[in-house]
Coordinates of C-alpha atoms in Angstrom, one line a residue:
X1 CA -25.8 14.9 7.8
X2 CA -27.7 13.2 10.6
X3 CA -25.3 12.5 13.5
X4 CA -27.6 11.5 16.0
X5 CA -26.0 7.9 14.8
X6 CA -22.3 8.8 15.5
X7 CA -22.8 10.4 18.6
X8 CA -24.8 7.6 20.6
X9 CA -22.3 5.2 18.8
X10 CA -19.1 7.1 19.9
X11 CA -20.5 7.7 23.9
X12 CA -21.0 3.4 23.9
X13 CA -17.7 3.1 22.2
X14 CA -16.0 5.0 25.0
X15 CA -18.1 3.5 27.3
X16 CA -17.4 -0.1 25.9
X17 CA -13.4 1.1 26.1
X18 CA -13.1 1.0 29.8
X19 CA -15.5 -2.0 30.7
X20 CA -15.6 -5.9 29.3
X21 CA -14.5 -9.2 30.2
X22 CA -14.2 -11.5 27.0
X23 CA -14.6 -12.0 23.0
X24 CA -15.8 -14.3 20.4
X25 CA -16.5 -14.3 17.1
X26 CA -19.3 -16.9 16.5
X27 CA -22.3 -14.3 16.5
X28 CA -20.2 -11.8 14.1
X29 CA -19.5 -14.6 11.4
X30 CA -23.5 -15.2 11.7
X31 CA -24.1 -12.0 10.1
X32 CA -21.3 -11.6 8.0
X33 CA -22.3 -12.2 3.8
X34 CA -20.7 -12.2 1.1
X35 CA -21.0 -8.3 0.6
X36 CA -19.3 -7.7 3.8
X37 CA -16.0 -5.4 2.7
X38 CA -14.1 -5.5 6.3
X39 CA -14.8 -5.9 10.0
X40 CA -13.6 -4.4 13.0
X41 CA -13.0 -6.1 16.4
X42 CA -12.2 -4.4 19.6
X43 CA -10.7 -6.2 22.8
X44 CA -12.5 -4.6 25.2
X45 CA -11.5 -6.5 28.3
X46 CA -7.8 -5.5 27.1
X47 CA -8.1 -2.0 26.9
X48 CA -10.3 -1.4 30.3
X49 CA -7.3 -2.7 31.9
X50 CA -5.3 0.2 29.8
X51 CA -6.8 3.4 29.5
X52 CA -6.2 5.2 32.7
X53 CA -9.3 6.1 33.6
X54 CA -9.3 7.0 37.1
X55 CA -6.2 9.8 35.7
X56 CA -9.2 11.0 32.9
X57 CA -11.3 11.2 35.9
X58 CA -9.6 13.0 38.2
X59 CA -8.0 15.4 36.1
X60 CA -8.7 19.1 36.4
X61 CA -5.9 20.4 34.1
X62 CA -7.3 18.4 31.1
X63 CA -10.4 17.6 31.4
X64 CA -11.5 19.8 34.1
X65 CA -15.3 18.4 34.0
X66 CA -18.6 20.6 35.6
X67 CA -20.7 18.6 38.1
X68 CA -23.0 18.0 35.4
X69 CA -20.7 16.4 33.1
X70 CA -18.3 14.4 35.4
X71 CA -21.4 12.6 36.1
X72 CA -21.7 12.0 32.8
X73 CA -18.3 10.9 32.3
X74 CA -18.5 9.0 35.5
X75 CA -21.3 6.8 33.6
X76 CA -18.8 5.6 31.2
X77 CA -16.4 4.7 33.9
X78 CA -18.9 2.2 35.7
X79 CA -20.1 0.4 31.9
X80 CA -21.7 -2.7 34.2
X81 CA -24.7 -0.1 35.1
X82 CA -25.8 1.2 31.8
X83 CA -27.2 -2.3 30.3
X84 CA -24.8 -3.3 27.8
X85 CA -23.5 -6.9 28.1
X86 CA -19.6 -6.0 28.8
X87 CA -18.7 -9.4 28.2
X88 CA -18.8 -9.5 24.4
X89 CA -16.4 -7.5 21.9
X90 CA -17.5 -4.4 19.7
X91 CA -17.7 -4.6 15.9
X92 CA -18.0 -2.6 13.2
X93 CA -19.1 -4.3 10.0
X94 CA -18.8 -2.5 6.2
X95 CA -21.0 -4.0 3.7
X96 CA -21.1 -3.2 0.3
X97 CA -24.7 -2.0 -1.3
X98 CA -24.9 -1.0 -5.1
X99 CA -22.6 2.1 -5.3
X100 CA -22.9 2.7 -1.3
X101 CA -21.4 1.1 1.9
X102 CA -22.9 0.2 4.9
X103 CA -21.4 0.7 8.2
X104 CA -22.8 -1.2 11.2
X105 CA -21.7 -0.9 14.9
X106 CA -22.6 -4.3 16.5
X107 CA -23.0 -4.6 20.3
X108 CA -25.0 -6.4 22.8
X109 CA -27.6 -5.2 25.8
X110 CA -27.6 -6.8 29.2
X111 CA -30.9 -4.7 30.4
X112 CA -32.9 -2.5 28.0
X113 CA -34.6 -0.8 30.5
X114 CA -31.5 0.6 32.2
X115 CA -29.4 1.1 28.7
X116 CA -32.6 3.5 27.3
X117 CA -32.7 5.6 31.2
X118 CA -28.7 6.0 31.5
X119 CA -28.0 6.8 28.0
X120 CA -31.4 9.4 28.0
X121 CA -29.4 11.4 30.5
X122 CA -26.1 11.1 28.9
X123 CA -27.1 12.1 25.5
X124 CA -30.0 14.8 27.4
X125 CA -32.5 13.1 24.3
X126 CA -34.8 10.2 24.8
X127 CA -32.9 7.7 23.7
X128 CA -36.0 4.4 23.4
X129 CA -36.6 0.7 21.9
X130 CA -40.0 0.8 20.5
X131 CA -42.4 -1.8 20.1
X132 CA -40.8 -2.8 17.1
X133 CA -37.4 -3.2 18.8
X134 CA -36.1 0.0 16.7
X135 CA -33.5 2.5 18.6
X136 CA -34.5 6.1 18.3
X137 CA -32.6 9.0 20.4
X138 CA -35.2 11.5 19.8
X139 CA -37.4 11.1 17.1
X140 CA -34.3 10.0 15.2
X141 CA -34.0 6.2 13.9
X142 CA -30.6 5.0 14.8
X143 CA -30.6 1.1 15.3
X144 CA -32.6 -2.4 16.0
X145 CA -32.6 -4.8 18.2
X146 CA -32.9 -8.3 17.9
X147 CA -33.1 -10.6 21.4
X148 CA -29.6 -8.9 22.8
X149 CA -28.2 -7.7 19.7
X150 CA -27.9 -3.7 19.0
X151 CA -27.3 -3.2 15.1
X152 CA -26.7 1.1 14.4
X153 CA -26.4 1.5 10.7
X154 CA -25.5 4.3 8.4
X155 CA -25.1 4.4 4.6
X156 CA -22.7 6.8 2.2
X157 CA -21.9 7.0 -1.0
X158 CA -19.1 5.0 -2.5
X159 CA -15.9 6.6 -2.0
X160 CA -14.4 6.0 -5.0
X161 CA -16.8 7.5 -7.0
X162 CA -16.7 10.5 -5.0
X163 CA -12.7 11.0 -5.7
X164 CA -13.6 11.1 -9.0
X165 CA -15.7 14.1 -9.3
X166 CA -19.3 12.2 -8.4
X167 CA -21.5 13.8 -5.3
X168 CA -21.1 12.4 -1.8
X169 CA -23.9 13.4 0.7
X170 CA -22.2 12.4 3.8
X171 CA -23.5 9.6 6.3
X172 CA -27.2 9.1 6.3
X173 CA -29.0 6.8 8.7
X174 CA -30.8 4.1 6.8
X175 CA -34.6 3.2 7.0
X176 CA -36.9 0.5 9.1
X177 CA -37.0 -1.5 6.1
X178 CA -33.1 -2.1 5.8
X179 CA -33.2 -3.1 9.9
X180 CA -35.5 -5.5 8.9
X181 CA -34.0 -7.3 6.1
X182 CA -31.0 -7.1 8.1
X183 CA -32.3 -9.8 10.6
X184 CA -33.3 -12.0 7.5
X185 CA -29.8 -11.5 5.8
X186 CA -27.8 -14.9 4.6
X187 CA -24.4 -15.6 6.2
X188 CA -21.5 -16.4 4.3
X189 CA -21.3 -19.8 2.8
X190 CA -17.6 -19.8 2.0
X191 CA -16.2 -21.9 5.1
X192 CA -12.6 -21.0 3.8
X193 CA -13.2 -17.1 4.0
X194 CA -15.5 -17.8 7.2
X195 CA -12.3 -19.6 8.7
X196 CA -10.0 -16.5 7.2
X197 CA -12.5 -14.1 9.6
X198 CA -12.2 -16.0 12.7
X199 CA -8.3 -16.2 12.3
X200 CA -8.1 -12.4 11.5
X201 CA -10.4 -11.0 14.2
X202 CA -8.1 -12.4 17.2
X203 CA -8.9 -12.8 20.9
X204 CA -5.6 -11.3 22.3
X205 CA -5.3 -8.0 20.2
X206 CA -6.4 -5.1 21.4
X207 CA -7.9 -4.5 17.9
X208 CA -8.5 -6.4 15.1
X209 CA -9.2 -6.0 11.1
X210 CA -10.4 -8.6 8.6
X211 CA -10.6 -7.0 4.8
X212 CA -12.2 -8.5 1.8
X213 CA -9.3 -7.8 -0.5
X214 CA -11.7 -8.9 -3.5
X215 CA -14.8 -6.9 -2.7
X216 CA -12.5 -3.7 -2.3
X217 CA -11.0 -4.8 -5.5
X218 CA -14.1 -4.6 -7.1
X219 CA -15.4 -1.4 -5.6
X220 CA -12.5 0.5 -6.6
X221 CA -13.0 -0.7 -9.9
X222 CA -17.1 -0.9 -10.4
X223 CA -16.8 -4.7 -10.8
X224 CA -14.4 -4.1 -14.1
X225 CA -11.8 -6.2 -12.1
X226 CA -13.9 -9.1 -11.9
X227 CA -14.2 -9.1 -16.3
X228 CA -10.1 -9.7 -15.7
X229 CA -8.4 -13.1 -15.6
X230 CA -6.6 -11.5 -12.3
X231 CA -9.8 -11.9 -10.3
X232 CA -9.8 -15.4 -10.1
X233 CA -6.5 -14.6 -7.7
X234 CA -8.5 -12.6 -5.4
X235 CA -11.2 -14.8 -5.1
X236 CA -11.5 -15.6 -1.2
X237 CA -8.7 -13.7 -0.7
X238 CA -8.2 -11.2 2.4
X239 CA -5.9 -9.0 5.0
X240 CA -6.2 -9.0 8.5
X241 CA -4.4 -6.5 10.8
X242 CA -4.3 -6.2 14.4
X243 CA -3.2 -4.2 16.8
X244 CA -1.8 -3.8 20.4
X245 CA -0.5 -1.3 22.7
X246 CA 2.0 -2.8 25.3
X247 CA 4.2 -1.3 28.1
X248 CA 6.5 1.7 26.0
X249 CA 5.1 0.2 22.4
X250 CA 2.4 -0.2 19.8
X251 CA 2.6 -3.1 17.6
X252 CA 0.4 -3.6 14.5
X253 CA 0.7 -6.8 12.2
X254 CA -0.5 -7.6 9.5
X255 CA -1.1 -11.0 7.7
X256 CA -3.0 -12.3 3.6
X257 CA -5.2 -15.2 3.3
X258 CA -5.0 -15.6 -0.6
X259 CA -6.7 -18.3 -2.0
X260 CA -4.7 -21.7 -3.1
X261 CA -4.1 -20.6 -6.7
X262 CA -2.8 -17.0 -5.1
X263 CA -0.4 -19.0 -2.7
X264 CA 1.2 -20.8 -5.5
X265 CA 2.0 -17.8 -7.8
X266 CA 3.4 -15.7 -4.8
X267 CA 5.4 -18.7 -3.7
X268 CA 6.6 -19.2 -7.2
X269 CA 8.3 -15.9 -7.5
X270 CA 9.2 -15.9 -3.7
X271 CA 10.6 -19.1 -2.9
X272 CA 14.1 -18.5 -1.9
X273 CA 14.2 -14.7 -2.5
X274 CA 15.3 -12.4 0.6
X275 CA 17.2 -8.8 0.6
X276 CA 20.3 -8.5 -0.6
X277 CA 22.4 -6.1 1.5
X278 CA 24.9 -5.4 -0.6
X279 CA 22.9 -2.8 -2.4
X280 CA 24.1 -0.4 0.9
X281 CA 27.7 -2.0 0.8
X282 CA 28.8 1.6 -0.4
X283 CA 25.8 3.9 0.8
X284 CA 26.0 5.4 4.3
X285 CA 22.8 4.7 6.2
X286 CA 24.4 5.2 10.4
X287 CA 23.5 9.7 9.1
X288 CA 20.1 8.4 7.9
X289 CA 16.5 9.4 9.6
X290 CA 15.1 6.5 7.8
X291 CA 15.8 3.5 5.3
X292 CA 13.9 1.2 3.9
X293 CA 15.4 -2.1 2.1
X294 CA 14.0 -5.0 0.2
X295 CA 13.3 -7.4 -2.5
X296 CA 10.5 -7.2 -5.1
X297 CA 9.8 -9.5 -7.8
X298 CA 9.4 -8.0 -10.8
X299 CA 7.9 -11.1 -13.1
X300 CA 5.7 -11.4 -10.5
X301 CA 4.4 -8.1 -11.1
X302 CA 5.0 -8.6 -15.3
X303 CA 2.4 -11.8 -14.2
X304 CA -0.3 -9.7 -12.9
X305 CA 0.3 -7.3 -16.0
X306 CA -0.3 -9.9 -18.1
X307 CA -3.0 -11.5 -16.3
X308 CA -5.1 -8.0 -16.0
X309 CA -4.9 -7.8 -19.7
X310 CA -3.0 -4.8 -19.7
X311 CA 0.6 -5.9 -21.4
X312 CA -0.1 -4.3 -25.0
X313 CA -1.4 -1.2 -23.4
X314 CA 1.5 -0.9 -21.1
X315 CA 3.8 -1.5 -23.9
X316 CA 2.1 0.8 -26.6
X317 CA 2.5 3.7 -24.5
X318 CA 6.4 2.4 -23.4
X319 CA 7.2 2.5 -26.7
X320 CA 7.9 6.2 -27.5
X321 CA 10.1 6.1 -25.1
X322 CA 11.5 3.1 -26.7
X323 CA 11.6 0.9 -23.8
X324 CA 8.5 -2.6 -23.1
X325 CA 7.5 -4.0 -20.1
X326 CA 10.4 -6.7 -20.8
X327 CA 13.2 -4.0 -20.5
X328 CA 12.2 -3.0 -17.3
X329 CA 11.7 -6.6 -16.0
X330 CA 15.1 -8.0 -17.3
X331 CA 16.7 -4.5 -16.7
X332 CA 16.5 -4.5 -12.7
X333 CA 16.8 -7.5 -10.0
X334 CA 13.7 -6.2 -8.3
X335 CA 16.5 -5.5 -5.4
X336 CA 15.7 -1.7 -3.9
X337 CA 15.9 0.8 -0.8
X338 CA 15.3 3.8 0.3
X339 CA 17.2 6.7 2.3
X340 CA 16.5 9.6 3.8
X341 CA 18.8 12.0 5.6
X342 CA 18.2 15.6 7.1
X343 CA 17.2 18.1 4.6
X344 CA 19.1 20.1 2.1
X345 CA 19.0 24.2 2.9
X346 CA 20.6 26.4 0.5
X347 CA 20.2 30.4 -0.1
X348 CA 18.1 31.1 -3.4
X349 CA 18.4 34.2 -4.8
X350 CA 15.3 34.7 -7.1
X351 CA 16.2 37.2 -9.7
X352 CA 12.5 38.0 -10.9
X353 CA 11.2 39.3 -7.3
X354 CA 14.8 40.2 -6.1
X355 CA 15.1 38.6 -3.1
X356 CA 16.5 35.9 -1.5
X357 CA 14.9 32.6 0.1
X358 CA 15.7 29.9 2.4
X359 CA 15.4 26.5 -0.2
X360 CA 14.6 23.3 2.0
X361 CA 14.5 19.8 -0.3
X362 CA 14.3 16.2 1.3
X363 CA 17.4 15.0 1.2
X364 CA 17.6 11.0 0.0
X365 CA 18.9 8.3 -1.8
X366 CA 16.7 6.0 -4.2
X367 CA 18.8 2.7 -4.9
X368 CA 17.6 -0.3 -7.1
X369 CA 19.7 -3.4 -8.1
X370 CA 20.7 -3.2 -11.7
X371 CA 20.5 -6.6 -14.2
X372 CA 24.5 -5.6 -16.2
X373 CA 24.0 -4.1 -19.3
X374 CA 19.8 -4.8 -19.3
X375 CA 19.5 -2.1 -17.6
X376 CA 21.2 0.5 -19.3
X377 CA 18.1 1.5 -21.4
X378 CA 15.9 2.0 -18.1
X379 CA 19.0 3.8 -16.5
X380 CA 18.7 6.4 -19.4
X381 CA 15.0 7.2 -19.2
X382 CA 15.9 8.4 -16.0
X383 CA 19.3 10.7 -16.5
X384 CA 17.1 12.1 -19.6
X385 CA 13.7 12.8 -18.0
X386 CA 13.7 16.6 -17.6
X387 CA 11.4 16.3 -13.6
X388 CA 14.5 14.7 -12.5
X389 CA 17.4 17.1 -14.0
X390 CA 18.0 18.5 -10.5
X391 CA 19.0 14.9 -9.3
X392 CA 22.1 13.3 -9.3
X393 CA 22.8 9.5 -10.6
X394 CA 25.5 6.8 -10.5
X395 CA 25.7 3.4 -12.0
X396 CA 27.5 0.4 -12.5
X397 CA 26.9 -2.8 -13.7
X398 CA 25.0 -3.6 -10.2
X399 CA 23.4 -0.8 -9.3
X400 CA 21.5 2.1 -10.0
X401 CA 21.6 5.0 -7.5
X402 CA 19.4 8.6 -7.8
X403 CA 19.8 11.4 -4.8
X404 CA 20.4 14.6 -4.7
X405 CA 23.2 15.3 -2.2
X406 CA 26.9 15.0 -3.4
X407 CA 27.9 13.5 -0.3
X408 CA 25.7 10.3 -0.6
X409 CA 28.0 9.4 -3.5
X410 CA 31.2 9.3 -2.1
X411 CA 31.9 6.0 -1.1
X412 CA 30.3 5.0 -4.6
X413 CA 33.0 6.5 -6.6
X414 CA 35.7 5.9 -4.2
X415 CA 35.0 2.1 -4.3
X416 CA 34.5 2.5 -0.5
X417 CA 32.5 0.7 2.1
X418 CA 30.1 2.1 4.4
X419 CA 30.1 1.0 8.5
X420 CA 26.3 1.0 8.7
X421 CA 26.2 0.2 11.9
X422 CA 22.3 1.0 12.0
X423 CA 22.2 -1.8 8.9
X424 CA 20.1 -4.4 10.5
X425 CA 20.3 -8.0 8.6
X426 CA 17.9 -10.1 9.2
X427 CA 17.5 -13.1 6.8
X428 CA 14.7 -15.3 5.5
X429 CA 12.4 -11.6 5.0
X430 CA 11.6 -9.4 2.0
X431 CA 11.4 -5.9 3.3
X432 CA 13.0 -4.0 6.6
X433 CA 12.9 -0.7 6.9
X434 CA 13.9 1.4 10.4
X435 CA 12.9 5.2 11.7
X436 CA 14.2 7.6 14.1
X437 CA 10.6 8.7 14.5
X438 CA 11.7 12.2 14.6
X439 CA 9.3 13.4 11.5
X440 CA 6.3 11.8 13.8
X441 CA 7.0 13.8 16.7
X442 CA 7.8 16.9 15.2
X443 CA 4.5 16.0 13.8
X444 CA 2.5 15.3 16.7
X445 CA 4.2 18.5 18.5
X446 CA 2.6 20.8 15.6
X447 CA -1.1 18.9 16.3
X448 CA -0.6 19.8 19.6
X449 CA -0.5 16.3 21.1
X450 CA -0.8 15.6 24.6
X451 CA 1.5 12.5 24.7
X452 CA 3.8 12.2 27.8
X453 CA 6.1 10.7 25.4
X454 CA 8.5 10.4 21.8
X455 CA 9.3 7.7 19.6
X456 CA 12.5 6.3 19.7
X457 CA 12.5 4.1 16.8
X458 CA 9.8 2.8 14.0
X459 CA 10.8 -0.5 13.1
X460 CA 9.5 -3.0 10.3
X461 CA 9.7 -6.2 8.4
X462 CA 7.7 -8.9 6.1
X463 CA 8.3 -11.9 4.7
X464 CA 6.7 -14.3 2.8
X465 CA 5.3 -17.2 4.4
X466 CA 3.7 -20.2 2.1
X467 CA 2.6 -18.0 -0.2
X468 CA 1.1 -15.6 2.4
X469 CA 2.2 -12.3 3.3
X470 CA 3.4 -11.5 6.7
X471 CA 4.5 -8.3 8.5
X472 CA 4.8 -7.0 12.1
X473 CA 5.7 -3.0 13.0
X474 CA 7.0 -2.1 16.3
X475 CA 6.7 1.4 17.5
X476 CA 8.7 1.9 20.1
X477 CA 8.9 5.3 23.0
X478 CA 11.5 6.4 25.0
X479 CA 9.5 5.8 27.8
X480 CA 8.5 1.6 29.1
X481 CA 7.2 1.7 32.8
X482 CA 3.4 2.1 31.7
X483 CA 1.3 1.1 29.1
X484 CA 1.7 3.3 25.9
X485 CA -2.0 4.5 26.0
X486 CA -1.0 6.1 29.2
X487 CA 1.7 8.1 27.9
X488 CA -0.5 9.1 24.6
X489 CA -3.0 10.0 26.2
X490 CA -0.9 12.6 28.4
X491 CA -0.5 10.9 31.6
X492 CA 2.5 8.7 33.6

């Protein structure tokens, strides 16, 4: 694996992180095609203002840094002196090539001269523009440069093909002749997706996502997907996410840009739909670590089904269990949530070896909103599936409840309701779902994180919005004085 790439890319990156002024998308879109799988945008005037640097600096405990390399480090610190135009954003593009991606880092140089001396002493290599305006640290080709523009490339294989037994190599840098027909590569001439990019890649996020929900499709696939009827759905369509670290949170949200036809299916089987509460009327969630409620419609999912081409098959290998596609449509409202409490421990005595073990199971509770009698038949495959004997069910003519704790049951057969204080109703969304945030700490302590600070709470929610998808998650830490960079990244 060459990594001469990766490591020049990842000392501008952290470079880039604590010096810019502005964004704009303009130049990006110019050499965006219709190959492109997903871009990345980074607000670099945002997070200068946010990473503490002079803390990284100064710290001896750390980062403790020699002579040699705080003047390195101090480099990074003072961006405006190494000749890269800190006024423009950093990308990363992913383009699709036959059976391998292409990942570009896109950045732009103020002075040549002084980006080739200062990043020749960070990187102790020669890093040089040649005649040709090719980017070599060493004798290594790592990039091009067109008037102010850096392009670094690498290529590897296709992912997917690699998950299903095929031979990945690992990133390799790619050749003069790609760099060149890079420069001569045609733009996308879909002004509605161009339109989608710009909206996606915002200005005031500290970073930004725009993915090409078709091309993935198709990836994933090896173009079968676009044989199907479906793919005339995800035609133009995409997902953009940004994110933002504020004072004592992270936010990410997340929006689709589906195409017209898209719009009017998902507003078909979502106009006027919203969670319906009541499914926890009698299902304690105040003991809970996490829940997770919402509404999903199942004919829209019998649609795509049917518009993949894939109803018969479905149904052929339903029908030994004597059950179709229909029963499970018809059987449940498409109503659902999720639970999760502290886990089970029990004593295990295992007769074979003769001794006795400590037995740890997630505790939870798996509820779904039942259709009356329609869904006695799906109700059954589950009681008789043998992977889920150790379970316990319930059921009425509304719902349809799996856990495996005694205790979550007893308001259900007493006909009692829970106080669920914790139960937050919002209306007019589709899914809300709520965390202690104790799983990610615990978490985090066993990677050894340096954070100054825990979660308090994980809180999300969606909703449908003319046919496009909306969400927004709010991490939240017990601590709000500082940015939460600052108390990730070990310092208050």
């Amino acid at each position: 694996m060459k990594k001469s790439i990766y490591q020049l890319a990842i000392l501008i990156f952290t470079l880039l992180l604590v010096s810019c002024k502005n964004n704009g998308n303009d130049e990006i879109l110019d050499i965006t095609t219709d190959k492109t799988l997903a871009i990345v945008k980074l607000n670099l005037e945002d997070l200068e203002k946010k990473i503490p640097s002079d803390k990284i600096l100064n710290d001896t405990t750390k980062t403790n840094f020699s002579k040699k390399n705080k003047e390195k480090a101090e480099l990074f610190f003072d961006a405006e002196k190494n000749g890269i135009d800190i006024e423009k954003p950093l990308f990363v593009l992913v383009d699709s090539d036959k059976n391998s991606l292409i990942s570009s880092f896109v950045l732009w140089l103020s002075d040549k001269d002084l980006f080739q001396k200062n990043f020749s002493k960070i990187t102790e290599k020669t890093v040089k523009i040649d005649g040709k305006n090719y980017l070599y640290v060493g004798d290594k080709l790592i990039g091009s440069v067109k008037d102010d523009m850096l392009i670094m490339s690498a290529s590897m294989d296709n992912p997917i093909t690699s998950l299903y037994g095929g031979y990945s190599s690992g990133p390799q840098n790619v050749s003069e002749t790609f760099y060149k027909d890079f420069w001569l590569r045609k733009k996308i001439e879909n002004e509605d997706v161009e339109e989608q990019i710009d909206q996606a890649l915002k200005k005031d996020m500290d970073m930004s996502t725009w993915l090409n929900i078709q091309g993935f499709a198709s990836l994933a696939s090896k173009g079968y997907i676009e044989t199907l009827a479906i793919n005339k759905l995800l035609i133009g369509s995409s997902i953009g996410m940004n994110l933002n670290f504020e004072a004592g949170q992270i936010v990410l949200n997340t929006e689709t840009y589906f195409n017209e036809e898209m719009k009017k299916i998902v507003d078909k089987y979502y106009k006027d739909k919203g969670i319906n509460y009541d499914i926890l009327k009698s299902v304690d969630i105040d003991k809970a670590k996490s829940y997770l409620i919402g509404y999903f419609s199942l004919d829209f999912l019998k649609y795509f089904i049917k518009e993949a081409g894939f109803e018969a098959t479905i149904n052929n290998v339903l029908a030994s269990r004597d059950i179709s596609v229909d029963d499970i449509v018809n059987g449940f409202t498409g109503d659902y949530a999720f639970i999760t409490y502290g886990d089970i421990k029990k004593q295990v005595y295992n007769e074979y070896f003769d001794y006795t073990y400590e037995q740890v199971t997630p505790n939870y509770a798996l509820v779904f909103g039942k259709n009356g009698t329609k869904g006695t038949k799906i109700v059954d495959q589950f009681r008789n599936d043998f992977s889920l004997k150790d379970n316990i069910f319930y059921t009425n003519k509304d719902l349809f409840v799996m856990g495996n704790d005694p205790k979550t049951f007893d308001l259900l057969q007493n006909k009692k309701t829970a106080t669920n204080k914790k139960l937050e109703k919002k209306s007019d969304i589709t899914t809300y779902s709520w965390s202690n945030g104790a799983d990610f700490n615990v978490a985090m302590l066993r990677g050894k994180s340096p954070s100054k600070a825990k979660i308090v709470n994980i809180i999300s929610e969606s909703k449908m919005d003319n046919g496009n998808t909306t969400s927004k998650i709010v991490v939240t830490l017990d601590k709000k004085d500082k940015n939460a960079l600052v108390y990730l990244m070990g310092y208050e």
